[in-house]
Coordinates of C-alpha atoms and ligand atoms in Angstrom, one line a residue:
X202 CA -74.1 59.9 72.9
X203 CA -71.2 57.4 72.2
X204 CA -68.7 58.6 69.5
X205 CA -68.4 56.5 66.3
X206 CA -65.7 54.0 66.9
X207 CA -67.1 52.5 70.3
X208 CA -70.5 52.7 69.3
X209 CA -70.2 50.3 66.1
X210 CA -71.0 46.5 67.7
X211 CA -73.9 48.0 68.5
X212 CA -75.4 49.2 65.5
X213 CA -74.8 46.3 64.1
X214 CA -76.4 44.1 67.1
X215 CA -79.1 46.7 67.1
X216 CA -79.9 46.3 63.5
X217 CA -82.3 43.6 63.8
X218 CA -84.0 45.3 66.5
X219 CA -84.8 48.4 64.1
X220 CA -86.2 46.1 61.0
X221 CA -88.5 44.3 63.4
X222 CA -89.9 47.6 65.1
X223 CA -90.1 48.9 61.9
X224 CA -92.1 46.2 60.3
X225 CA -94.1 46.3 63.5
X226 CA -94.6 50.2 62.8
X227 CA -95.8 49.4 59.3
X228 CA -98.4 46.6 59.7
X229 CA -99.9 49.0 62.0
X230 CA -100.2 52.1 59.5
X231 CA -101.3 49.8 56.8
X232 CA -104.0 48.9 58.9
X233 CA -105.8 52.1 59.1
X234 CA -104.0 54.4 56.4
X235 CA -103.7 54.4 52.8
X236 CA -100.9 53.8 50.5
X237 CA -99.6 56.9 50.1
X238 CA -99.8 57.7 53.9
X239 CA -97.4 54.4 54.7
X240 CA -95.2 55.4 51.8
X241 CA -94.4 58.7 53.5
X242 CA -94.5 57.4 56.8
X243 CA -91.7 54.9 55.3
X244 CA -89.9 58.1 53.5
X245 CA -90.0 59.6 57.2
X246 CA -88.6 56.9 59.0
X247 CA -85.8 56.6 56.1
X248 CA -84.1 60.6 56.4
X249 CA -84.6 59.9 60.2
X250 CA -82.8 56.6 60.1
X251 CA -79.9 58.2 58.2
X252 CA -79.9 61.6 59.6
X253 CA -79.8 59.9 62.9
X254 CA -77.6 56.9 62.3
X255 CA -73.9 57.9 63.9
X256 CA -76.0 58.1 67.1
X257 CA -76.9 56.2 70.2
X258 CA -79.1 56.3 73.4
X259 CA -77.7 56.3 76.7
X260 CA -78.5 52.6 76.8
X261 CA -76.1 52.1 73.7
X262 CA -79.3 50.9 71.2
X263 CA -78.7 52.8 67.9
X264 CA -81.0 56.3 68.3
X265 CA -83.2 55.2 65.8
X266 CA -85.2 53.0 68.0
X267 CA -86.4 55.9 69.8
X268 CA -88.4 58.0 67.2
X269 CA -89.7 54.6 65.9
X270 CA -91.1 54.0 69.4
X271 CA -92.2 56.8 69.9
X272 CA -94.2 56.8 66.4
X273 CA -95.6 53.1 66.8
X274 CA -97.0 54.4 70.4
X275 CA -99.2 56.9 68.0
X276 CA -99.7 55.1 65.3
X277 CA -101.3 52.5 68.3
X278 CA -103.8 55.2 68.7
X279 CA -104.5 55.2 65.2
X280 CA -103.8 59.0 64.8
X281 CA -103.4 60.6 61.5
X282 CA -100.3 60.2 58.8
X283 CA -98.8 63.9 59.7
X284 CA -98.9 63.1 63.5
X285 CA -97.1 60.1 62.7
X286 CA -94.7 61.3 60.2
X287 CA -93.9 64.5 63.0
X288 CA -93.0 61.6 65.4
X289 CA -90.7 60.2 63.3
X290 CA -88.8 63.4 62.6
X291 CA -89.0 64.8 66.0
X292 CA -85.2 64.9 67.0
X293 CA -84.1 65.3 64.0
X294 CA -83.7 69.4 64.0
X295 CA -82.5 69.9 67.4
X296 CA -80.2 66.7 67.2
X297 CA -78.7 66.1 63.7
X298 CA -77.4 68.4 60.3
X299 CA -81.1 68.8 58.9
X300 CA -83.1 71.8 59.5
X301 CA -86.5 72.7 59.4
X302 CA -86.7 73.8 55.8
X303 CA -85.3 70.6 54.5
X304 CA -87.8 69.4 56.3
X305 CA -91.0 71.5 55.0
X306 CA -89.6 70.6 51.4
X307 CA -90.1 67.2 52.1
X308 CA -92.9 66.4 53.9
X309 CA -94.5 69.8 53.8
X310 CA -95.7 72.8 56.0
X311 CA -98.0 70.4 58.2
X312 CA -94.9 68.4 59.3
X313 CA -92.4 71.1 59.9
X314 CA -94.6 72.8 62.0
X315 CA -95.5 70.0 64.0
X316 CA -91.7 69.3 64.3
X317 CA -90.8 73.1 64.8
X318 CA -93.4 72.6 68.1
X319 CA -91.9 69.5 69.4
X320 CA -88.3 71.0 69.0
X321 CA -89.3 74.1 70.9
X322 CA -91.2 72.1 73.8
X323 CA -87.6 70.6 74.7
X324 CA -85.9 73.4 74.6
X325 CA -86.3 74.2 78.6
X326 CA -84.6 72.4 81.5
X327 CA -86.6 70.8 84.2
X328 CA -85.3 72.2 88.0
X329 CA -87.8 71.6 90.8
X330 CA -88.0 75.7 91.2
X331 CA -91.5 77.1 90.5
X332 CA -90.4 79.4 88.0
X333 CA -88.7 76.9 85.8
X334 CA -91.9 74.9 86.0
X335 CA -94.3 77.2 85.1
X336 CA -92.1 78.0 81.8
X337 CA -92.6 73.8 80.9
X338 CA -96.1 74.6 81.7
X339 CA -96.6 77.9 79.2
X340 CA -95.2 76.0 76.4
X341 CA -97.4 73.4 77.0
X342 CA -100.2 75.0 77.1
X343 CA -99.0 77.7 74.4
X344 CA -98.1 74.4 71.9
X345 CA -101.8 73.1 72.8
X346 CA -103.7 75.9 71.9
X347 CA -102.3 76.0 68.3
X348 CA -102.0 72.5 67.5
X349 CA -102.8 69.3 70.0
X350 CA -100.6 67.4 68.0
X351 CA -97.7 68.6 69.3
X352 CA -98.7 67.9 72.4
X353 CA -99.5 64.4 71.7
X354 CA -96.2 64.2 70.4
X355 CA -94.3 65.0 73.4
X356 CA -96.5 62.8 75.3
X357 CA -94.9 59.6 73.3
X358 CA -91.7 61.1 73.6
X359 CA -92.2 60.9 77.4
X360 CA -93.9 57.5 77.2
X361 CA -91.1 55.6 75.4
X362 CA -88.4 58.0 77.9
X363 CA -90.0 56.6 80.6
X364 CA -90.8 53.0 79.5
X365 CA -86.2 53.1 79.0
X366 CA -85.4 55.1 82.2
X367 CA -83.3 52.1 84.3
X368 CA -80.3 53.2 82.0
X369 CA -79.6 56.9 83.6
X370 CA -78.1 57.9 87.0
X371 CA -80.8 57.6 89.8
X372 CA -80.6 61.3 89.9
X373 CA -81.9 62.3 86.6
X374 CA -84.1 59.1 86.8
X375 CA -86.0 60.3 89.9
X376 CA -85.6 64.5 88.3
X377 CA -87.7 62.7 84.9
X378 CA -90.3 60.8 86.9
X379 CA -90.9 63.4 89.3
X380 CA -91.6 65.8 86.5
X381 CA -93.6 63.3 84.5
X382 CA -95.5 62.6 87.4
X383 CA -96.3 66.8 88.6
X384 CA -96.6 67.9 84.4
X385 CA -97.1 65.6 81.8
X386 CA -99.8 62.7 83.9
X387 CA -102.1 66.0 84.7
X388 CA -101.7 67.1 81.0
X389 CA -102.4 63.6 79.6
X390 CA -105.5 63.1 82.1
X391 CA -106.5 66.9 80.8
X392 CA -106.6 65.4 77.4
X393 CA -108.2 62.1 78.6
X394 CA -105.3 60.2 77.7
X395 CA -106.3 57.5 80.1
X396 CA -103.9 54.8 79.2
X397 CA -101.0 57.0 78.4
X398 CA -101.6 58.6 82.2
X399 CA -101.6 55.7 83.9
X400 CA -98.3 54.1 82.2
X401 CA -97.3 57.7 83.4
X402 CA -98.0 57.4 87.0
X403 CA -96.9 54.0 87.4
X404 CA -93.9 54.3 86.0
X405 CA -92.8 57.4 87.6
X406 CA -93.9 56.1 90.8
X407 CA -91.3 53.6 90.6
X408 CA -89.0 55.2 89.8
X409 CA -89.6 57.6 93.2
X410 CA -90.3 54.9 95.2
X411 CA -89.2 51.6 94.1
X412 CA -89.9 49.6 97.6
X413 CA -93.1 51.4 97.9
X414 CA -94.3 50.5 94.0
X415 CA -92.8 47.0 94.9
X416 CA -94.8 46.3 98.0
X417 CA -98.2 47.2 96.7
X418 CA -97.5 45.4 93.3
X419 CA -97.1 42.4 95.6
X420 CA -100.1 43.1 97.8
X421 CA -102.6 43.3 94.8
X422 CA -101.1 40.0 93.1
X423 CA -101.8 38.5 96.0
X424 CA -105.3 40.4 96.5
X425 CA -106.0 39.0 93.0
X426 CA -105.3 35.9 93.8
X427 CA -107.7 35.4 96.6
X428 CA -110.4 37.5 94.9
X429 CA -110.5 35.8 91.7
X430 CA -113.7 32.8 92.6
X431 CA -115.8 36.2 94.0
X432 CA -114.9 38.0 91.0
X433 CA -115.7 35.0 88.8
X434 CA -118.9 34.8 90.5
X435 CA -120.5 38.4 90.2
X436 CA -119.0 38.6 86.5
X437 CA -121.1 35.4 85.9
X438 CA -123.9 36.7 87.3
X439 CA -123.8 39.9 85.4
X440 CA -123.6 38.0 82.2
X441 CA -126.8 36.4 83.2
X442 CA -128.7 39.0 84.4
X443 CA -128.1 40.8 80.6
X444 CA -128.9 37.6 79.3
X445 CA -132.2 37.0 80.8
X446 CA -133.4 41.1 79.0
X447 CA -131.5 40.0 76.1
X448 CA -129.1 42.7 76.1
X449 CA -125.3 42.1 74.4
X450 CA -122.6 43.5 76.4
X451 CA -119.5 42.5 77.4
X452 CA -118.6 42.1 81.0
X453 CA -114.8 42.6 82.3
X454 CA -113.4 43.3 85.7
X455 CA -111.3 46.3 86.3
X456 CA -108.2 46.5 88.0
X457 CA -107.0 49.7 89.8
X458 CA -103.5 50.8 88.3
X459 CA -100.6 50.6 91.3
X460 CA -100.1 54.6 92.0
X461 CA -104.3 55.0 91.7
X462 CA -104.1 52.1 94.9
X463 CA -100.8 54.6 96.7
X464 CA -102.5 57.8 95.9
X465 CA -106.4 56.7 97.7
X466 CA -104.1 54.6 101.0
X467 CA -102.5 58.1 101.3
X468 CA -104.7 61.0 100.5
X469 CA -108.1 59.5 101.9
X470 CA -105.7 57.2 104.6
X471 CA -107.5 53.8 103.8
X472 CA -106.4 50.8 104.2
X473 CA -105.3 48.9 101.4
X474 CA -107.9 45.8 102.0
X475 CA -110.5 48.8 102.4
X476 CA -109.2 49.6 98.7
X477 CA -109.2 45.8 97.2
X478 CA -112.6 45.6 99.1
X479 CA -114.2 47.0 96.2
X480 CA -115.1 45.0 93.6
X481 CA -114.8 47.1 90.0
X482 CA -116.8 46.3 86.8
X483 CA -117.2 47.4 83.1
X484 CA -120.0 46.8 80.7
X485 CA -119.6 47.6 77.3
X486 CA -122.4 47.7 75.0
X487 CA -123.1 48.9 71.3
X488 CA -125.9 51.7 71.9
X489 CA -126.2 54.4 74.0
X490 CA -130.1 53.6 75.0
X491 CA -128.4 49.9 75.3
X492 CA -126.3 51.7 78.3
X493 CA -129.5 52.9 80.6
X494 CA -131.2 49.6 79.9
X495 CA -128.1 47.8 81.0
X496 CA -128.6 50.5 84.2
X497 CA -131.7 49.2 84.6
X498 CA -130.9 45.9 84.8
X499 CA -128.3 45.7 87.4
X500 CA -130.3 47.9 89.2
X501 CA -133.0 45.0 89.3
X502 CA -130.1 42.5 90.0
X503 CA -128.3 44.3 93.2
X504 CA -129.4 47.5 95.0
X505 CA -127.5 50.6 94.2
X506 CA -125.8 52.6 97.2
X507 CA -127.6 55.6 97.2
X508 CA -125.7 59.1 96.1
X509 CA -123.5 56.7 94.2
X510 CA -124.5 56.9 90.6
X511 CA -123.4 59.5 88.1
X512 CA -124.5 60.2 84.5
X513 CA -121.7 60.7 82.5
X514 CA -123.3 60.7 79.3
X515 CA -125.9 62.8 79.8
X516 CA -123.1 65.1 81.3
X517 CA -119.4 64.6 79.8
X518 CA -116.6 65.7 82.1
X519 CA -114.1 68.1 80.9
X520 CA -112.2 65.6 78.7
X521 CA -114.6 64.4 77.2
X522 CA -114.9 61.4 79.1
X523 CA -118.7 59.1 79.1
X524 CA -119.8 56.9 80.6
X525 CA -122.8 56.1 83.3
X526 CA -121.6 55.1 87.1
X527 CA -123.1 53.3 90.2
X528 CA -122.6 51.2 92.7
X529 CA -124.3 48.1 93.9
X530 CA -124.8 46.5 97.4
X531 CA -123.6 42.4 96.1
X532 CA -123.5 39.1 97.6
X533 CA -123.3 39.4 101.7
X534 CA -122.9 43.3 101.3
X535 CA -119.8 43.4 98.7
X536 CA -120.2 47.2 97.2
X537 CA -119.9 46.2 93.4
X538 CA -118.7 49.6 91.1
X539 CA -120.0 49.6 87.8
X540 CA -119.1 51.2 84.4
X541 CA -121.1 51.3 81.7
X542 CA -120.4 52.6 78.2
X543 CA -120.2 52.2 74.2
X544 CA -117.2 51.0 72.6
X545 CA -117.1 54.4 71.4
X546 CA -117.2 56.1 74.5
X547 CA -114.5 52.8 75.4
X548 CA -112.0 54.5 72.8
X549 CA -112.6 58.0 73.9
X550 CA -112.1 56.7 77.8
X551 CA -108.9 55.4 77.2
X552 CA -107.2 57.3 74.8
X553 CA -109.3 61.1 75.2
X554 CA -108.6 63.5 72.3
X555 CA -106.4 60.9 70.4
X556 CA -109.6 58.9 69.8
X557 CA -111.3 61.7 67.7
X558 CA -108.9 61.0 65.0
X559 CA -110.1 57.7 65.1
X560 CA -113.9 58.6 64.5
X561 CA -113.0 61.2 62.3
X562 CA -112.9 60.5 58.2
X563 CA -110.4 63.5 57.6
X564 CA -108.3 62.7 60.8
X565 CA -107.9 65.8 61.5
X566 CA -109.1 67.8 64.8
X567 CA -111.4 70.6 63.9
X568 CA -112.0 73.1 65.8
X569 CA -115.7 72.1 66.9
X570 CA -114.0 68.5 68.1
X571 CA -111.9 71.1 70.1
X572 CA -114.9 72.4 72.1
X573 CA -115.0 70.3 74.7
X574 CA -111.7 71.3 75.7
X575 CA -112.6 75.3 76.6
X576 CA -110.6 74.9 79.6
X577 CA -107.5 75.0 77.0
X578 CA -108.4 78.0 75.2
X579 CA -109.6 79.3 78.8
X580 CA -106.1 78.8 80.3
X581 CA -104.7 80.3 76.8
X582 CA -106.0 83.2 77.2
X583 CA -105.4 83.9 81.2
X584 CA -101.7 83.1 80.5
X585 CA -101.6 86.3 78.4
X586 CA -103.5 88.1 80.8
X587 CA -101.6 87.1 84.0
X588 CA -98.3 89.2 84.7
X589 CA -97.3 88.0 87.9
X590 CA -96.0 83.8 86.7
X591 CA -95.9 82.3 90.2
X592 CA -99.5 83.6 90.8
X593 CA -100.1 82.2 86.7
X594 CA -98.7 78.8 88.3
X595 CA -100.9 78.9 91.3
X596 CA -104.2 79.4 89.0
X597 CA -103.1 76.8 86.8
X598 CA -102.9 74.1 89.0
X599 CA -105.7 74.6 90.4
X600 CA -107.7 74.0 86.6
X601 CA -104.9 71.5 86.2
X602 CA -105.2 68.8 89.0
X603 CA -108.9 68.8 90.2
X604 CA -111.9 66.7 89.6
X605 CA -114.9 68.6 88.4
X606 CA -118.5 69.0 89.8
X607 CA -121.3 69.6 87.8
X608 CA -123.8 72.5 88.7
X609 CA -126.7 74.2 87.2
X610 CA -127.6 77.3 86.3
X611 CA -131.5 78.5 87.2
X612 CA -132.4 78.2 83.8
X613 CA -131.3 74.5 83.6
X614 CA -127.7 75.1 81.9
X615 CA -124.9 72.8 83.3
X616 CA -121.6 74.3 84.4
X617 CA -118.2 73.1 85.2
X618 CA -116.3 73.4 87.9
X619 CA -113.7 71.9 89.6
X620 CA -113.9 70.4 93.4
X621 CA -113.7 72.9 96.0
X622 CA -115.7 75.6 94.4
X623 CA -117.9 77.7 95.9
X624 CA -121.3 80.1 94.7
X625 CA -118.1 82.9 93.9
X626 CA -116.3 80.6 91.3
X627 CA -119.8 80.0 89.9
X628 CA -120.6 83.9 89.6
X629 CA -117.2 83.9 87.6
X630 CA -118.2 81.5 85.2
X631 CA -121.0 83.4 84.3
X632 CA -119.8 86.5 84.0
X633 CA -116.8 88.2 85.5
X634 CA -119.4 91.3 86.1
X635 CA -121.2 89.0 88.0
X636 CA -118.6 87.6 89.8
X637 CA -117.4 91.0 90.9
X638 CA -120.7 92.4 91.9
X639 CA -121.9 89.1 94.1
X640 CA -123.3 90.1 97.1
X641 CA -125.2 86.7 97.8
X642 CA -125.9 83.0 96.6
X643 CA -128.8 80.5 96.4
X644 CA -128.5 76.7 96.0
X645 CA -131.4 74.5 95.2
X646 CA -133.2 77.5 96.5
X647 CA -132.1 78.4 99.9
X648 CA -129.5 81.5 100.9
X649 CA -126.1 80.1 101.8
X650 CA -123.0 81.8 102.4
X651 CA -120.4 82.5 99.6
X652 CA -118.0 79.6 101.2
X653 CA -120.5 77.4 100.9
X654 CA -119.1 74.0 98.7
X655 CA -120.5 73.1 95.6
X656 CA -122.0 69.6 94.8
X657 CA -122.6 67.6 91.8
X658 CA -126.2 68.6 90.6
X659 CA -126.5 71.5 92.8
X660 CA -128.7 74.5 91.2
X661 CA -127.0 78.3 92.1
X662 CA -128.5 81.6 91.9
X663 CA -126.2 84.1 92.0
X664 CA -128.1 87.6 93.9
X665 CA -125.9 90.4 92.5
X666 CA -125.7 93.6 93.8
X667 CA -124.2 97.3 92.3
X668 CA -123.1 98.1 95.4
X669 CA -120.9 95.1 96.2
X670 CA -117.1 94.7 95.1
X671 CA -114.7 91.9 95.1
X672 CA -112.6 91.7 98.7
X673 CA -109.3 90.7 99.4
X674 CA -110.8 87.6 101.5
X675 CA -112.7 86.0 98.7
X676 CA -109.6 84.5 97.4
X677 CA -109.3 82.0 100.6
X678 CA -112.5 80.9 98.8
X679 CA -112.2 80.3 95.4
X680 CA -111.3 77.2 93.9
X681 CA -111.3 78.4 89.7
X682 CA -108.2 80.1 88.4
X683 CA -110.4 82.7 86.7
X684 CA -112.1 84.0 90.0
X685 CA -109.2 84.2 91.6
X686 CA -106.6 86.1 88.7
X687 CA -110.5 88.4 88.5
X688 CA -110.2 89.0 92.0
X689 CA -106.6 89.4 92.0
X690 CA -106.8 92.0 89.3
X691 CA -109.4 94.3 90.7
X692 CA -107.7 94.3 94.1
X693 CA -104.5 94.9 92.5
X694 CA -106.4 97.4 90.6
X695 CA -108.0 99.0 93.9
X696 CA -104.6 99.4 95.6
X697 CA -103.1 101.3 93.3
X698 CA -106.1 103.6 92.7
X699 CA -106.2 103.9 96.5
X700 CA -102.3 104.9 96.4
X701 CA -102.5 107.6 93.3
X702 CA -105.6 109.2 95.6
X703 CA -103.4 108.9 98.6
X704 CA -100.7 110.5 96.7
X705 CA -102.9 113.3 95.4
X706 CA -104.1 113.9 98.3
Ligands
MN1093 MN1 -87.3 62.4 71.7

């Protein structure tokens, strides 16, 4: 912050700046809220304006401009008044004269609270040790469990920081990315923020690795480049072949974001031409039926790689994410991935739990839109559980960063669980009783041992036994953050029974 004196060119050149992002900000809202929404939406923006006004961002722009980002990136999302109104406000009570109460008088309890939330998330320092980490990671999940909202908030905060980083040291610069890039791109993927996580990733990756973000951005322009007539040519056909059933859909190609390229070169160590070599698709129709005849279709067109398709629909993943997958042998063998989904399921895809508000008269969340995201509640509720915090962090990731693979139960039920997880993490997910007496495990009907990996549309049987107690050893095995705090527990648990008896004795 800048003190008065020095600061005052740049208000003034800044001014015109602020009255176009805030015209900007209100031909959004008025096109999806009523009157009286955009009037205190205006209100908002008018005590943050002043209670902000002697102060600057690092780049010298008046502070102003940041809140009003960070609001317009919301209202893009078409979230509700409150969330928007919260946006505006959300410096305002750890950085300026107004509190809380003044605020609550205003614009009511809703608002404050949201605030309160937002104020509280940034009161913690990011270091790189674990313990200072996991603290960011409580509140996060602490703020989520009582109101997403605030969540959401801090993910525009963090957007619109990130999208203005150049203007710091390198050294805080590469401490923000890094921590954008291990805390809030998991926590906005966990939401299904699609969009928001990718802006996340990309822009944290270059900020950690400049030459490296440079090199591939180069590599895929050119990639592009040379690709485009092929491209041209299978979208064509794809049109056609919905054409000829009469099916309306809307055919684009998809691009893979920078970091998503980085991330598959290094963790699966492909080449990036192996990468380009696939040729992404997405078809958007209006129905879901419309979605398995446009599967049918394509099917006709190309033949699909075996093991390759997935229904999404049928079977949401964890963030509520739809859509139906395959992949198709084209032209002279090029594998040819295809999306298919609603525009509803388009929304939901890109912008996760920000859409419900979208598709949701009130726009509010309620707690049945908040179903899907168990794992939140799940998490909660460990946290309070879970004494030991580096073992709390260890569990956490684990739910945190994986994919999930769909399994059933023997009476047809699907569960969820993340990559890695074995017939134990199952029998946890049941029941912990069952997890603690499992002595055996069938899938799709054959005995296998308890190590054993799960895979997508794999049926378990859990064979439990009275007799049979958690061991120390299972934990090299487990891939869930319940199993293993369960199993950690009664071990722990074990021990010191074992010592007490010793003692007696
Ligand atoms: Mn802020």
């Amino acid at each position: 912050m800048t003190g008065n004196e020095e600061g005052k060119a740049l208000v003034e050149t800044g001014t015109f700046d602020k009255e176009a992002e805030l015209n900007h900000l209100m031909e959004i809202v008025h096109g999806y809220l009523d009157d009286a929404d955009c009037k205190r939406i205006m209100a908002a923006f008018n005590l943050a304006d002043k209670a902000h006004a002697p102060q600057k961002r690092a780049s010298g722009e008046p502070y102003i401009l940041h809140p009003l980002a960070v609001a317009t990136i919301l209202a893009n999302l078409q979230i509700d008044a409150t969330t928007v109104i919260a946006a505006l406000l959300h410096d305002v009570v750890e950085d300026t004269e107004y509190t809380l109460d003044q605020i609550e008088e205003l614009f009511g309890h809703e608002v404050a609270f949201l605030v309160d939330g937002v104020t509280k998330l940034n009161q913690f320092q990011y270091h790189t040790k674990e313990d200072q980490q996991l603290e960011n990671y409580r509140k996060m999940i602490l703020a989520m469990a009582k109101d997403v909202r605030v969540v959401v908030i801090k993910l525009g905060d963090r957007l619109h920081n990130m999208r203005t980083l150049e203007v710091l040291s390198g050294e805080k610069r590469r401490r923000i990315a890094k921590e954008t890039l291990e805390i809030y791109a998991p926590i906005a993927n966990r939401l299904g923020m699609h969009n928001i996580r990718i802006e996340f990733e990309d822009l944290g990756f270059k900020a950690m690795h400049p030459m490296r973000s440079e090199r591939i951005r180069g590599a895929v322009r050119k990639a592009r480049g040379n690709r485009k007539e092929i491209v041209n040519k299978i979208e064509e056909s794809l049109s056609h072949c919905l054409a000829i059933d009469e099916i309306e859909g809307e055919v684009s190609g998809r691009q893979k974001h920078i970091y998503g390229i980085y991330k598959k070169m290094r963790g699966k160590r492909r080449a990036f031409n192996e990468i380009m070599d696939v040729y992404a698709f997405r078809i958007i129709v209006d129905k879901v039926d419309t979605c398995y005849r446009v599967l049918g279709a394509v099917h006709n067109l190309y033949k699909p790689l075996p093991g390759r398709f997935k229904d999404y629909i049928a079977i949401p993943k964890a963030n509520g994410y739809q859509s139906l997958h395959t992949t198709l042998f084209g032209m002279h063998g090029v594998p040819i991935e295809i999306q298919i989904r609603t525009r509803e399921m388009e929304e939901m895809a890109n912008n996760g739990i920000a859409a419900h508000w979208l598709y949701k008269e009130k726009g509010r969340v309620n707690s049945k839109d908040l179903e899907q995201f168990a794992w939140l509640r799940e998490i909660f509720e460990r946290q309070s559980e879970e004494t030991d915090s580096r073992e709390f962090m260890h569990s956490l990731k684990m739910d945190l960063f994986k994919d999930e693979v769909y399994v059933y139960t023997p009476a047809g039920d699907v569960k969820e669980l993340p990559e890695g997880a074995t017939p134990l993490d199952f029998a946890f997910i049941i029941h912990s009783k069952v997890g603690q007496h499992c002595a055996g495990a069938k899938v799709n009907g054959r005995v296998v041992p308890l190590r054993t990996l799960l895979e997508n549309g794999d049926q378990v049987e859990i064979l439990a036994s009275e007799a049979q107690h958690p061991q120390p050893s299972w934990l090299r095995f487990v891939a869930t953050g319940k199993a293993r705090s369960s199993i950690r527990r009664f071990v722990r648990h074990k021990e010191r029974d074992e010592t007490i008896e010793l003692g007696r004795k």
